[in-house]
Amino acid sequence: MEKPNIKKNDQIELNIEDLSYEGKGVAKVDDFTLFVDNALPGEVVKATILKVAKSYGFAKATEIIKKSPHRVETIDNVYTRTGIAPLSHLEYSEQLKFKQKQVEIDFKKAKLDIKVNPTLGMENPLHYRNKAQVPVRQVDGKLTTGFYRRHSHELVPMENYLIQDPEIDAEIVSVRDILRKYNVRGFDEVNFKGQIRTIMVRRAYYTGEMMVVLVSRVRDISHYKEISAEIMKNKDVKSVYLNINSKKTNVIMGNEMILLAGSPYIDDKLLGHTYRISPRSFYQVNPVQTQNLYQLAIDKAELNGSEKVVDAYSGIGTISLSLAENVKHVTGIEVIEDAVKDAQQNADINKIENADFIVGKTEAVLNDWAKDNRKMDVLMVDPPRKGLANSLIDSIKNLKPRKMVYISCNPATLARDLALLSDTYNIGEANPVDMFPMTNHIECVISLNLK
Ligand code: SAH
């Protein structure tokens, strides 16, 4: 393919033909592909070229010449300029179709002939997130909270984050003001100076309890007793932590976690059970859709009460405990030790006696099970984006659970894994569930039956 004669900062008119999996408009210049920020299929835009690589490039729309009927214009474009809500300019019903189609594309690429059902969406697709991690910087001499401009680490100051629980947004402003009052400085990434890098806030949807974690570059923050006492003046805040991250890294949290005030955890409820959540534990960010997702996964498992179930990648045990009453026994497997402790506590709190939890990598634990010829009837997997390890797929083929339910947050690795399992399993229909409205993230659940 020949590279067209375009270079950075050129202005160019483009016809947008498609939407990429990242939610960018796709345009062609001859055979060359450009990914265009803030542009929707069917639109004609004036764009500025941001970058030209070997076989593709990036641009951003600066003027919409012909508008898509699906463009939402009531939304402040700060949300498409930053990475917080990159699909917020697209009508919600179209977002749901886009996600369904994306799963279909990934399945087709993997040569899988699987029906993909319409995406299960939300009635109110805004302000759903129960967790925020916002970057903190020094802007015009003041500690400031906001979100990164796309393709950069430049902070765009923000107080309303559109997709977060409004109580969390308010708490971030309140913590920001307390830190300002004590002259705490925001992080300076360029010179590696300043103190607070990130504020993390979690708010339990059903109990209203909040946890605040201040992530600091330096170990010593003067006044942190007073600061945490002031944060605790909001009666909903049950827990305040200081996390030390003194490394030059994009990883948000460091290893050291110091409880400054209140309880080490907060409690929430899901499908009638209570859950204890520690600062490091994974906990689903969309509480309304989590219940729908879990219910769908449990329905797809078609349980009759006699099964031995393994819940792999179990986090704080939410799936295990949601289905425990429908099975003989469930074993959760999870690599983060604190999450396993939470899961064990959660079983006790909910008086569930037929669940246990193992610390370890799923691939290692199930490899041992396969060697020992231990049996299970149903395997639930809910892996991170990279999907299942190859060795795990081998162990599954040895263990031969009668049924599998795969919950995936990445359709590309889901398709890859299903293709590998398709010689041993018949694959059911896929159900995308919109866990992350206004973003390009796609969650999907599917069942597999042993041939
Ligand atoms: N099922 C849980 C958690 C899903 S997120 C829920 O719905 O809340 C994925 C989880 O897998 C995280 O808790 C992460 O810590 C864990 N994890 C990541 N890699 C793992 C591995 N190789 N083996 C076991 N757990 C792993």
XYZ file of N, CA and C in Angstrom, residues 126-305:
540
model
N -26.144 6.993 32.470
C -25.169 7.978 32.973
C -24.995 7.791 34.483
N -23.921 8.347 35.016
C -23.700 8.394 36.481
C -23.772 7.020 37.135
N -23.278 6.001 36.448
C -23.420 4.638 36.981
C -22.198 4.156 37.767
N -21.027 4.734 37.538
C -19.810 4.152 38.136
C -19.760 4.322 39.651
N -19.428 3.225 40.360
C -19.321 3.275 41.819
C -17.884 3.507 42.266
N -16.999 3.751 41.295
C -15.588 3.936 41.642
C -14.970 4.965 40.706
N -14.136 5.840 41.281
C -13.439 6.829 40.462
C -11.971 6.823 40.846
N -11.117 6.969 39.853
C -9.694 7.176 40.131
C -9.316 8.387 39.311
N -9.238 9.552 39.938
C -8.986 10.749 39.142
C -7.566 11.258 39.368
N -6.900 11.645 38.272
C -5.555 12.185 38.399
C -5.575 13.563 39.070
N -4.511 13.845 39.810
C -4.384 15.114 40.531
C -3.108 15.804 40.053
N -3.208 17.076 39.702
C -2.035 17.832 39.238
C -2.070 19.216 39.864
N -0.950 19.915 39.761
C -0.889 21.304 40.180
C -1.192 22.136 38.929
N -2.300 22.877 38.924
C -2.649 23.704 37.761
C -2.799 25.153 38.236
N -2.093 26.062 37.618
C -2.079 27.479 38.026
C -1.844 27.614 39.531
N -0.907 26.859 40.032
C -0.551 26.969 41.444
C -1.529 26.324 42.415
N -2.529 25.588 41.872
C -3.526 24.976 42.775
C -3.635 23.486 42.530
N -3.824 22.728 43.609
C -4.081 21.296 43.446
C -5.421 21.119 42.715
N -5.403 20.360 41.622
C -6.568 20.298 40.743
C -6.880 18.852 40.354
N -8.187 18.543 40.272
C -8.618 17.206 39.865
C -9.308 17.291 38.506
N -9.248 16.224 37.740
C -9.873 16.234 36.418
C -9.638 14.933 35.696
N -9.428 15.031 34.381
C -9.161 13.820 33.600
C -8.176 14.152 32.502
N -7.477 13.144 31.986
C -6.475 13.400 30.955
C -7.124 13.741 29.626
N -6.530 14.724 28.930
C -6.859 14.955 27.541
C -6.428 13.717 26.765
N -7.189 13.353 25.730
C -6.849 12.172 24.932
C -5.432 12.245 24.386
N -4.780 11.133 24.302
C -3.414 11.013 23.788
C -2.411 11.820 24.607
N -2.719 12.138 25.854
C -1.738 12.922 26.611
C -1.913 12.709 28.108
N -1.005 13.287 28.870
C -1.166 13.301 30.323
C -1.455 14.710 30.813
N -1.979 15.540 29.904
C -2.352 16.892 30.298
C -3.711 16.837 30.994
N -3.808 17.493 32.152
C -5.048 17.414 32.927
C -6.085 18.434 32.448
N -7.302 17.945 32.205
C -8.429 18.838 31.942
C -9.219 18.925 33.248
N -9.256 20.104 33.900
C -9.979 20.202 35.179
C -11.450 19.849 34.979
N -12.031 19.145 35.928
C -13.397 18.653 35.761
C -14.041 18.468 37.138
N -15.330 18.750 37.230
C -16.026 18.482 38.497
C -17.177 17.501 38.314
N -17.748 17.468 37.105
C -18.812 16.508 36.811
C -18.249 15.524 35.788
N -18.174 14.251 36.158
C -17.511 13.259 35.306
C -18.486 12.464 34.438
N -19.732 12.864 34.435
C -20.752 12.297 33.553
C -21.148 10.849 33.825
N -20.167 9.961 34.006
C -20.544 8.549 34.168
C -20.336 8.048 35.596
N -19.876 8.922 36.500
C -19.673 8.493 37.889
C -20.869 8.865 38.752
N -21.064 8.096 39.820
C -22.047 8.420 40.847
C -21.831 9.889 41.264
N -22.868 10.743 41.170
C -22.697 12.166 41.512
C -22.164 12.389 42.929
N -22.492 11.469 43.838
C -21.975 11.598 45.214
C -20.453 11.440 45.224
N -19.937 10.644 44.297
C -18.480 10.475 44.189
C -17.868 11.757 43.637
N -18.502 12.315 42.596
C -18.013 13.588 42.034
C -17.934 14.657 43.127
N -18.980 14.742 43.940
C -19.015 15.751 45.004
C -17.911 15.485 46.025
N -17.680 14.210 46.324
C -16.653 13.858 47.308
C -15.255 14.235 46.796
N -15.034 14.053 45.508
C -13.724 14.407 44.936
C -13.466 15.909 45.092
N -14.494 16.719 44.830
C -14.359 18.177 44.990
C -14.082 18.509 46.458
N -14.786 17.824 47.345
C -14.616 18.106 48.764
C -13.206 17.717 49.248
N -12.711 16.557 48.792
C -11.350 16.136 49.177
C -10.324 17.100 48.563
N -10.562 17.495 47.311
C -9.665 18.462 46.656
C -9.568 19.741 47.505
N -10.699 20.241 47.982
C -10.694 21.491 48.745
C -9.993 21.334 50.095
N -10.160 20.158 50.713
C -9.461 19.920 51.985
C -7.945 19.901 51.740
N -7.524 19.232 50.669
C -6.084 19.176 50.364
C -5.542 20.578 50.064
N -6.333 21.385 49.357
C -5.910 22.769 49.087
C -5.734 23.551 50.380
N -6.690 23.357 51.292
C -6.663 24.089 52.560
C -5.364 23.811 53.325
N -4.872 22.566 53.214
C -3.632 22.215 53.918
C -2.394 22.374 53.030
N -2.585 23.094 51.928
C -1.466 23.382 51.017
C -0.740 22.154 50.497
N -1.480 21.082 50.325
C -0.879 19.893 49.720
C -0.777 20.144 48.221
N 0.347 19.741 47.646
C 0.550 19.997 46.215
C 0.143 18.797 45.371
N -0.373 19.076 44.200
C -0.669 18.021 43.231
C 0.621 17.532 42.592
N 0.576 16.358 42.027
C 1.726 15.705 41.401
C 2.207 16.500 40.185
N 3.529 16.574 40.027
C 4.131 17.173 38.834
C 4.876 16.038 38.140
N 4.230 15.514 37.094
C 4.743 14.298 36.455
C 6.059 14.561 35.712
N 6.169 15.748 35.120
C 7.342 16.074 34.303
C 8.608 16.154 35.170
N 8.510 16.893 36.265
C 9.699 17.056 37.124
C 9.728 16.057 38.277
N 8.739 15.163 38.304
C 8.592 14.175 39.363
C 8.663 14.829 40.747
N 7.775 15.819 40.933
C 7.673 16.542 42.206
C 6.211 16.551 42.640
N 5.944 17.236 43.753
C 4.569 17.332 44.236
C 4.173 16.060 44.988
N 2.924 16.041 45.459
C 2.544 14.948 46.363
C 1.434 14.043 45.817
N 0.220 14.546 45.792
C -0.906 13.641 45.514
C -1.028 13.387 44.003
N -0.974 12.111 43.639
C -1.027 11.698 42.228
C -2.445 11.386 41.794
N -3.195 10.727 42.679
C -4.533 10.244 42.323
C -5.432 10.281 43.559
N -6.701 10.572 43.349
C -7.696 10.348 44.414
C -8.610 9.232 43.933
N -8.718 8.193 44.756
C -9.638 7.107 44.433
C -10.815 7.187 45.400
N -12.033 7.120 44.865
C -13.215 7.080 45.729
C -14.104 5.941 45.268
N -14.521 5.130 46.218
C -15.512 4.091 45.943
C -16.751 4.403 46.765
N -17.919 4.226 46.177
C -19.152 4.397 46.953
C -20.060 3.204 46.707
N -20.417 2.533 47.791
C -21.293 1.374 47.681
C -22.700 1.840 47.326
N -23.249 1.284 46.269
C -24.520 1.729 45.702
C -25.679 1.516 46.682
N -25.673 0.367 47.369
C -26.825 0.045 48.214
C -26.698 0.588 49.630
N -25.474 0.654 50.176
C -25.322 1.132 51.553
C -24.923 2.599 51.610
N -24.408 3.148 50.510
C -23.963 4.547 50.499
C -22.608 4.760 51.163
N -21.976 3.680 51.664
C -20.678 3.844 52.337
C -19.587 4.224 51.336
N -18.690 5.130 51.763
C -17.620 5.560 50.861
C -16.239 5.269 51.431
N -15.298 5.006 50.503
C -13.882 4.836 50.837
C -13.088 5.835 50.000
N -12.127 6.510 50.648
C -11.264 7.459 49.939
C -9.822 6.973 50.058
N -9.122 6.891 48.935
C -7.685 6.544 48.957
C -6.915 7.700 48.319
N -5.971 8.275 49.088
C -5.099 9.324 48.556
C -3.807 8.653 48.119
N -3.474 8.756 46.850
C -2.237 8.132 46.366
C -1.160 9.209 46.318
N -0.096 9.000 47.102
C 0.932 10.026 47.263
C 2.276 9.570 46.711
N 3.005 10.509 46.131
C 4.345 10.202 45.633
C 5.310 10.029 46.810
N 5.077 10.789 47.893
C 5.993 10.751 49.043
C 5.311 10.136 50.250
N 6.121 9.556 51.121
C 5.555 8.847 52.250
C 4.997 9.809 53.285
N 5.643 10.946 53.437
C 5.276 11.848 54.513
C 4.391 12.975 54.015
N 3.131 12.962 54.404
C 2.301 14.130 54.135
C 2.064 14.773 55.491
N 2.547 15.998 55.658
C 2.290 16.660 56.924
C 0.783 16.882 57.014
N 0.267 16.961 58.196
C -1.163 17.224 58.446
C -2.089 16.074 58.045
N -1.563 14.896 57.731
C -2.532 13.930 57.193
C -3.555 13.457 58.220
N -3.218 13.599 59.523
C -4.227 13.287 60.557
C -5.410 14.254 60.444
N -5.059 15.557 60.344
C -6.124 16.566 60.220
C -6.892 16.372 58.914
N -6.156 16.075 57.868
C -6.803 15.910 56.558
C -7.803 14.754 56.597
N -7.375 13.615 57.138
C -8.295 12.473 57.157
C -9.465 12.732 58.100
N -9.201 13.452 59.209
C -10.311 13.782 60.123
C -11.334 14.664 59.408
N -10.838 15.593 58.606
C -11.784 16.461 57.864
C -12.562 15.668 56.817
N -11.867 14.732 56.164
C -12.563 13.905 55.161
C -13.666 13.089 55.843
N -13.367 12.589 57.043
C -14.333 11.759 57.775
C -15.536 12.557 58.288
N -15.471 13.890 58.215
C -16.636 14.693 58.636
C -17.862 14.386 57.780
N -17.645 13.951 56.561
C -18.761 13.443 55.755
C -19.105 12.063 56.314
N -20.285 11.953 56.910
C -20.641 10.731 57.655
C -20.704 9.487 56.764
N -20.829 9.672 55.471
C -20.865 8.508 54.582
C -19.474 7.915 54.339
N -18.434 8.707 54.610
C -17.072 8.184 54.425
C -16.725 7.304 55.612
N -16.486 6.012 55.332
C -16.222 5.051 56.401
C -14.752 4.683 56.481
N -13.969 5.060 55.462
C -12.617 4.543 55.379
C -11.734 5.502 54.572
N -10.579 5.888 55.158
C -9.637 6.751 54.420
C -8.248 6.120 54.462
N -7.670 5.940 53.287
C -6.341 5.344 53.180
C -5.367 6.316 52.536
N -4.071 6.084 52.864
C -2.989 6.722 52.132
C -2.242 5.603 51.418
N -2.062 5.758 50.127
C -1.278 4.771 49.384
C -0.008 5.461 48.899
N 1.131 4.782 49.053
C 2.400 5.389 48.643
C 2.835 4.802 47.301
N 2.967 5.676 46.317
C 3.470 5.238 45.015
C 4.592 6.195 44.619
N 5.840 5.788 44.921
C 6.962 6.703 44.678
C 7.691 6.357 43.382
N 7.066 5.514 42.545
C 7.734 5.100 41.301
C 7.320 5.960 40.112
N 8.195 5.980 39.107
C 7.843 6.617 37.830
C 7.100 5.576 37.001
N 5.793 5.559 37.119
C 4.994 4.513 36.474
C 3.587 5.033 36.199
N 2.890 4.379 35.255
C 1.482 4.699 35.025
C 0.558 3.859 35.903
N 1.138 2.863 36.602
C 0.327 2.068 37.527
C -0.154 3.001 38.633
N -1.438 2.947 38.950
C -2.000 3.962 39.837
C -1.551 3.796 41.290
N -1.670 2.573 41.817
C -1.375 2.373 43.239
C 0.010 1.784 43.449
N 0.636 2.200 44.560
C 1.880 1.563 44.988
C 1.573 0.425 45.945
N 2.627 -0.197 46.495
C 2.415 -1.366 47.353
C 1.949 -1.023 48.761
N 2.392 0.144 49.259
C 2.134 0.433 50.666
C 0.784 1.119 50.855
N -0.056 0.535 51.703
C -1.414 1.040 51.909
C -1.571 1.297 53.409
N -1.743 2.561 53.804
C -1.813 2.908 55.228
C -3.221 3.401 55.546
N -3.873 2.747 56.522
C -5.217 3.189 56.921
C -5.077 4.464 57.750
N -5.647 5.565 57.282
C -5.534 6.837 58.011
C -6.670 6.999 59.013
N -7.859 6.566 58.658
C -9.014 6.765 59.543
C -10.133 5.809 59.166
N -10.925 5.437 60.174
C -12.118 4.621 59.918
C -11.804 3.141 59.761
N -12.677 2.474 59.021
C -12.632 1.016 58.892
C -11.746 0.611 57.705
N -11.142 -0.596 57.754
C -10.308 -1.026 56.621
C -11.096 -1.343 55.350
N -12.401 -1.435 55.437
C -13.195 -1.824 54.255
C -14.553 -1.131 54.299
N -15.273 -1.204 53.197
C -16.681 -0.773 53.197
C -17.540 -1.982 52.798
N -18.832 -1.888 53.066
C -19.757 -2.977 52.729
C -20.711 -2.537 51.628
N -21.049 -3.483 50.771
C -22.107 -3.231 49.785
C -22.980 -4.475 49.662
N -24.051 -4.357 48.915
C -24.954 -5.497 48.703
C -25.103 -5.760 47.214
N -25.263 -7.042 46.873
C -25.535 -7.440 45.483
C -26.407 -8.679 45.540
N -27.480 -8.718 44.785
C -28.378 -9.871 44.735
C -28.648 -10.431 46.128
N -28.899 -9.541 47.092
C -29.319 -9.968 48.429
C -28.206 -10.353 49.389
N -26.943 -10.347 48.941
C -25.847 -10.674 49.849
C -25.016 -9.430 50.171
N -24.331 -9.477 51.318
C -23.488 -8.356 51.731
C -22.036 -8.647 51.375
N -21.321 -7.653 50.891
C -19.914 -7.833 50.519
C -19.023 -6.799 51.176
N -17.898 -7.309 51.676
C -16.865 -6.474 52.270
C -15.841 -6.190 51.176
N -15.492 -4.931 50.998
C -14.602 -4.560 49.901
C -13.374 -3.841 50.435
N -12.187 -4.397 50.192
C -10.921 -3.764 50.577
C -10.434 -2.878 49.432
N -9.504 -1.950 49.730
C -9.126 -0.984 48.683
C -8.512 -1.611 47.436
N -7.830 -2.730 47.585
C -7.167 -3.322 46.431
C -8.013 -4.330 45.673
N -9.107 -4.752 46.287
C -9.894 -5.824 45.667
C -10.631 -5.319 44.437
N -10.736 -6.191 43.447
C -11.564 -5.884 42.282
C -13.033 -5.943 42.708
N -13.789 -4.964 42.283
C -15.233 -4.978 42.520
C -15.875 -4.335 41.301
N -16.886 -4.999 40.722
C -17.510 -4.497 39.495
C -17.939 -3.041 39.664
N -17.742 -2.226 38.604
C -17.975 -0.779 38.756
C -19.398 -0.344 38.441
N -20.197 -1.240 37.848
C -21.560 -0.844 37.493
C -22.548 -1.734 38.253
N -22.984 -1.280 39.436
C -23.759 -2.164 40.322
C -25.087 -2.640 39.721
N -25.777 -1.782 38.973
C -27.072 -2.177 38.397
C -26.863 -3.295 37.378
N -25.915 -3.098 36.466
C -25.687 -4.086 35.412
C -24.985 -5.342 35.934
N -24.226 -5.217 37.019
C -23.568 -6.401 37.583
C -24.610 -7.446 37.963
N -25.703 -6.983 38.574
C -26.744 -7.937 38.968
C -27.345 -8.607 37.734
N -27.544 -7.832 36.668
C -28.080 -8.414 35.431
C -27.094 -9.409 34.824
N -25.825 -9.031 34.835
C -24.787 -9.899 34.271
C -24.698 -11.221 35.044
N -24.654 -11.114 36.364
C -24.553 -12.326 37.185
C -25.773 -13.212 36.996
N -26.954 -12.591 36.984
C -28.176 -13.380 36.835
C -28.167 -14.133 35.499
N -27.713 -13.446 34.467
C -27.637 -14.068 33.146
C -26.633 -15.232 33.171
N -25.490 -15.023 33.806
C -24.465 -16.070 33.892
C -25.001 -17.275 34.667
N -25.712 -17.007 35.766
C -26.264 -18.101 36.579
C -27.346 -18.838 35.783
N -28.195 -18.101 35.085
C -29.228 -18.732 34.253
C -28.583 -19.625 33.200
N -27.508 -19.135 32.567
C -26.859 -19.914 31.517
C -26.217 -21.185 32.082
N -25.883 -21.199 33.367
C -25.268 -22.389 33.977
C -26.296 -23.501 34.189
N -27.586 -23.165 34.131
C -28.681 -24.147 34.283
C -28.429 -25.102 35.444
N -28.335 -24.557 36.629
C -27.964 -25.342 37.811
C -29.172 -26.087 38.367
N -28.943 -27.292 38.933
C -30.053 -28.044 39.533
C -29.825 -28.339 41.013
N -28.735 -27.833 41.585
C -28.518 -27.999 43.024
C -27.525 -29.092 43.370
